[in-house]
């Protein structure tokens, strides 16, 4: 099966402590440190008003 069409049923997740450490950093700083790879375009804006910050892992 081609690389782009594989389905992984299990994946390793980062430690909860690492995710918590990232929660203290501004998203733009993290994106800059990653060379802007895997970051949303700045034109994409939040459409709601959550009362809490969100930080976690994502499967994209």
Tab-separated table of C-alpha atoms in Angstrom:
chain	number	residue	atom	x	y	z
A	1	UNK	CA	0.000	0.000	0.000
A	2	UNK	CA	1.370	3.459	-0.864
A	3	UNK	CA	2.739	5.539	2.000
A	4	UNK	CA	-0.007	8.173	1.682
A	5	UNK	CA	-2.784	5.604	2.071
A	6	UNK	CA	-1.668	3.688	5.144
A	7	UNK	CA	-3.858	3.531	8.232
A	8	UNK	CA	-2.118	3.248	11.596
A	9	UNK	CA	-4.300	1.728	14.290
A	10	UNK	CA	-1.847	2.454	17.113
A	11	UNK	CA	0.459	5.393	17.662
A	12	UNK	CA	2.786	6.584	20.367
A	13	UNK	CA	1.611	9.657	22.250
A	14	UNK	CA	3.892	12.160	23.988
A	15	UNK	CA	4.110	12.132	27.773
A	16	UNK	CA	1.439	14.138	29.586
A	17	UNK	CA	4.180	16.211	31.235
A	18	UNK	CA	5.473	17.288	27.816
A	19	UNK	CA	1.995	18.318	26.654
A	20	UNK	CA	1.506	20.236	29.903
A	21	UNK	CA	4.826	22.042	29.381
A	22	UNK	CA	3.713	23.113	25.897
A	23	UNK	CA	0.446	24.440	27.327
A	24	UNK	CA	2.392	27.280	28.949
A	25	UNK	CA	3.853	28.485	25.632
A	26	UNK	CA	2.238	30.758	23.038
A	27	UNK	CA	1.191	28.767	19.966
A	28	UNK	CA	2.992	31.191	17.638
A	29	UNK	CA	6.307	30.609	19.443
A	30	UNK	CA	5.935	26.831	19.139
A	31	UNK	CA	5.087	27.156	15.432
A	32	UNK	CA	8.134	29.383	14.862
A	33	UNK	CA	10.396	26.874	16.627
A	34	UNK	CA	9.026	24.129	14.347
A	35	UNK	CA	9.802	26.142	11.228
A	36	UNK	CA	6.069	26.752	10.792
A	37	UNK	CA	5.578	23.094	9.882
A	38	UNK	CA	2.220	21.589	10.888
A	39	UNK	CA	0.850	24.958	12.000
A	40	UNK	CA	-2.409	26.609	10.978
A	41	UNK	CA	-2.365	29.679	8.779
A	42	UNK	CA	-2.757	32.880	10.771
A	43	UNK	CA	-5.969	33.693	8.841
A	44	UNK	CA	-7.721	30.778	10.592
A	45	UNK	CA	-9.384	32.234	13.675
A	46	UNK	CA	-11.344	30.862	16.613
A	47	UNK	CA	-15.063	31.328	16.019
A	48	UNK	CA	-16.227	30.678	19.583
A	49	UNK	CA	-15.214	31.893	23.020
A	50	UNK	CA	-13.976	28.970	25.095
A	51	UNK	CA	-13.407	29.700	28.750
A	52	UNK	CA	-10.283	27.547	28.906
A	53	UNK	CA	-7.146	27.186	26.852
A	54	UNK	CA	-6.832	24.016	24.823
A	55	UNK	CA	-3.656	21.990	24.540
A	56	UNK	CA	-3.288	18.398	23.479
A	57	UNK	CA	-2.215	15.996	20.784
A	58	UNK	CA	-4.016	15.718	17.455
A	59	UNK	CA	-4.232	13.130	14.733
A	60	UNK	CA	-4.178	14.946	11.416
